[in-house]
Short mmCIF file of C-alpha atoms in Angstrom, two decimals:
data_model
loop_
_atom_site.label_atom_id
_atom_site.label_comp_id
_atom_site.label_asym_id
_atom_site.label_seq_id
_atom_site.Cartn_x
_atom_site.Cartn_y
_atom_site.Cartn_z
CA MET A 1 120.86 144.89 59.34
CA ASP A 2 122.47 146.42 56.31
CA LEU A 3 125.86 144.72 56.62
CA ASP A 4 126.93 145.88 53.17
CA SER A 5 126.70 149.53 54.25
CA LEU A 6 128.96 148.82 57.24
CA ILE A 7 131.44 147.04 55.03
CA ASP A 8 131.38 149.97 52.62
CA PHE A 9 131.94 152.40 55.50
CA ALA A 10 134.87 150.35 56.85
CA ASN A 11 136.42 150.20 53.40
CA GLU A 12 135.99 153.94 52.85
CA ALA A 13 137.45 154.73 56.29
CA THR A 14 140.42 152.51 55.56
CA GLU A 15 140.97 154.15 52.19
CA GLU A 16 140.60 157.72 53.44
CA ILE A 17 142.04 157.54 56.98
CA ALA A 18 143.72 154.31 58.10
CA LYS A 19 146.28 154.05 55.32
CA TYR A 20 147.65 157.46 56.38
CA THR A 21 147.97 156.56 60.06
CA VAL A 22 151.45 156.39 61.59
CA PRO A 23 152.50 156.13 65.24
CA VAL A 24 153.95 159.41 66.43
CA THR A 25 156.00 159.86 69.58
CA LEU A 26 156.71 163.41 70.70
CA SER A 27 158.78 163.56 73.87
CA PRO A 28 159.34 167.11 75.16
CA GLU A 29 162.35 165.94 77.20
CA LYS A 30 164.05 164.42 74.17
CA MET A 31 163.18 167.38 71.96
CA MET A 32 164.62 169.78 74.54
CA ALA A 33 168.03 168.07 74.58
CA ASN A 34 170.54 170.62 73.44
CA GLU A 35 173.71 168.57 73.17
CA HIS A 36 174.43 167.89 69.53
CA ALA A 37 177.54 166.72 67.74
CA ILE A 38 177.27 169.78 65.50
CA GLU A 39 176.34 173.17 66.95
CA ALA A 40 174.25 174.54 64.08
CA LEU A 41 172.90 173.39 60.74
CA ALA A 42 171.72 175.35 57.70
CA TRP A 43 168.63 173.46 56.52
CA ASP A 44 167.13 173.81 53.09
CA SER A 45 164.45 171.76 51.38
CA ILE A 46 162.94 170.73 48.08
CA SER A 47 159.74 169.01 47.07
CA TYR A 48 160.17 165.27 46.64
CA GLY A 49 161.00 164.42 43.05
CA GLU A 50 163.58 165.19 40.40
CA GLU A 51 162.47 168.74 39.56
CA GLU A 52 164.67 170.47 42.14
CA LEU A 53 167.47 167.90 42.29
CA GLU A 54 170.09 170.50 41.31
CA LYS A 55 169.47 172.36 44.59
CA VAL A 56 170.80 169.42 46.62
CA PRO A 57 174.58 169.77 47.10
CA ALA A 58 176.56 167.43 44.88
CA ASP A 59 179.78 167.97 46.80
CA LYS A 60 178.79 167.92 50.46
CA ARG A 61 177.99 165.21 52.95
CA GLY A 62 175.27 165.97 55.43
CA ILE A 63 172.11 165.08 57.22
CA TYR A 64 168.66 164.89 55.69
CA ALA A 65 165.06 164.38 56.66
CA PHE A 66 161.84 163.58 54.89
CA ALA A 67 158.85 165.52 56.15
CA ILE A 68 155.22 165.86 55.26
CA CYS A 69 154.62 169.51 54.60
CA ARG A 70 152.11 171.37 52.48
CA ASN A 71 152.67 175.08 52.28
CA ASN A 72 149.77 177.18 51.11
CA ASP A 73 148.01 180.38 52.10
CA VAL A 74 145.48 178.75 54.41
CA LEU A 75 147.15 175.93 56.38
CA PRO A 76 149.10 176.98 59.48
CA PRO A 77 152.84 176.21 59.51
CA HIS A 78 153.37 172.50 60.02
CA GLY A 79 155.74 169.64 59.26
CA TYR A 80 155.84 166.01 60.26
CA ILE A 81 159.28 164.46 60.23
CA LEU A 82 159.01 160.89 58.95
CA TYR A 83 162.63 159.90 58.51
CA ILE A 84 166.15 161.19 59.25
CA GLY A 85 169.34 159.90 57.64
CA ILE A 86 172.85 160.92 56.69
CA ALA A 87 174.85 161.11 53.49
CA GLY A 88 178.50 160.26 53.85
CA ARG A 89 178.40 157.52 56.46
CA ASP A 90 182.06 156.50 56.55
CA SER A 91 182.45 157.87 53.02
CA GLU A 92 182.48 161.09 51.03
CA ARG A 93 179.14 160.32 49.38
CA PRO A 94 177.35 163.65 48.88
CA LEU A 95 173.76 164.52 49.69
CA ARG A 96 172.64 164.55 46.06
CA GLU A 97 173.88 161.01 45.42
CA ARG A 98 172.14 159.80 48.56
CA TYR A 99 168.93 161.59 47.60
CA LYS A 100 168.99 159.93 44.19
CA ASP A 101 168.62 156.58 45.97
CA TYR A 102 165.18 157.76 47.09
CA LEU A 103 164.26 158.54 43.49
CA ASN A 104 165.14 155.04 42.30
CA ALA A 105 162.06 152.82 42.61
CA ARG A 106 164.10 149.61 42.44
CA LYS A 107 166.20 150.67 45.44
CA VAL A 108 163.25 152.08 47.37
CA LYS A 109 161.23 148.87 47.01
CA LYS A 110 163.99 147.00 48.87
CA ARG A 111 163.16 149.13 51.92
CA ALA A 112 159.47 148.49 52.62
CA ARG A 113 159.03 151.30 55.17
CA ILE A 114 160.61 153.85 52.85
CA ALA A 115 158.54 152.57 49.93
CA ARG A 116 155.39 153.08 52.00
CA MET A 117 156.52 156.55 53.05
CA ILE A 118 157.22 157.72 49.52
CA GLY A 119 154.33 155.85 47.94
CA THR A 120 151.83 157.28 50.41
CA TRP A 121 152.96 160.89 50.84
CA HIS A 122 155.01 161.72 47.73
CA GLN A 123 152.65 164.58 46.83
CA VAL A 124 153.33 166.44 50.08
CA LEU A 125 156.78 165.06 50.90
CA ARG A 126 159.73 167.41 51.29
CA PHE A 127 163.38 166.50 51.37
CA TYR A 128 165.19 168.61 53.95
CA PHE A 129 168.96 168.65 53.87
CA ALA A 130 171.77 170.29 55.80
CA PRO A 131 175.31 170.10 54.41
CA ILE A 132 178.12 169.74 56.91
CA ASP A 133 181.61 171.14 57.00
CA GLU A 134 184.20 168.93 55.31
CA ASN A 135 186.11 168.75 58.59
CA THR A 136 183.20 167.09 60.39
CA SER A 137 184.10 163.49 61.15
CA SER A 138 181.92 160.54 60.20
CA ASP A 139 181.62 159.76 63.90
CA ASP A 140 180.20 163.24 64.56
CA LEU A 141 177.82 162.89 61.61
CA LYS A 142 176.60 159.51 62.87
CA ALA A 143 176.24 160.92 66.39
CA LEU A 144 174.16 163.81 65.05
CA GLU A 145 171.90 161.41 63.16
CA GLN A 146 171.39 159.43 66.33
CA GLN A 147 170.71 162.56 68.38
CA LEU A 148 168.14 163.93 65.92
CA ASN A 149 166.43 160.56 65.57
CA THR A 150 166.29 160.28 69.35
CA ALA A 151 164.93 163.82 69.71
CA LEU A 152 162.19 163.48 67.10
CA MET A 153 161.69 159.69 66.85
CA PRO A 154 160.47 159.77 63.25
CA PRO A 155 158.06 156.89 62.59
CA PHE A 156 160.01 155.58 59.59
CA SER A 157 163.43 155.69 61.27
CA GLU A 158 163.92 152.35 62.96
CA GLY A 159 167.58 152.36 63.86
CA ASP A 160 170.03 155.11 64.55
CA LEU A 161 168.52 156.07 67.90
CA GLU A 162 170.41 156.19 71.17
CA ALA A 163 170.46 152.65 72.58
CA ASP A 164 168.34 153.35 75.66
CA THR A 165 165.64 155.12 73.65
CA LYS A 166 165.73 152.46 70.95
CA GLN A 167 165.10 149.72 73.50
CA LYS A 168 162.25 151.60 75.18
CA ARG A 169 160.68 152.46 71.84
CA ARG A 170 160.56 148.79 70.93
CA ALA A 171 158.25 148.23 73.90
CA PHE A 172 155.57 150.07 71.95
CA ARG A 173 156.04 148.56 68.51
#
């Protein structure tokens, strides 16, 4: 038996496939929920990195998501939400300042899951953001984060899900 060839195959498969594997949960019932703390959002996005930083509002709180997305002329429309968060949790911290945290390697390394997300998919990672009205309360913003995380269950969002869903999700982790 050529054990070395099997070892080589396993190593190649790990390098090309396994390191990109994430658990994905897509619940139609949770995605179909239509009760949200905010009725509508105006989403925009930029490629991950500093090049388009100026497009992220510097004066608005809001909600954001990281998604794997590669737009070109051949691939069908797609997007894989990996993480959802908010800017302005109990503060007036704007989206741009929050996004800058994800551009700071020292800060990112303190959050292992986020470091893996950015380190693995940075080439095809998009930062989606939706500013909110200044009259939106922090409680409504936090509720929206929880509702979107519960609806989409992004693999890199651990907390900020509705309690019942969070508990049930843990059964599969």
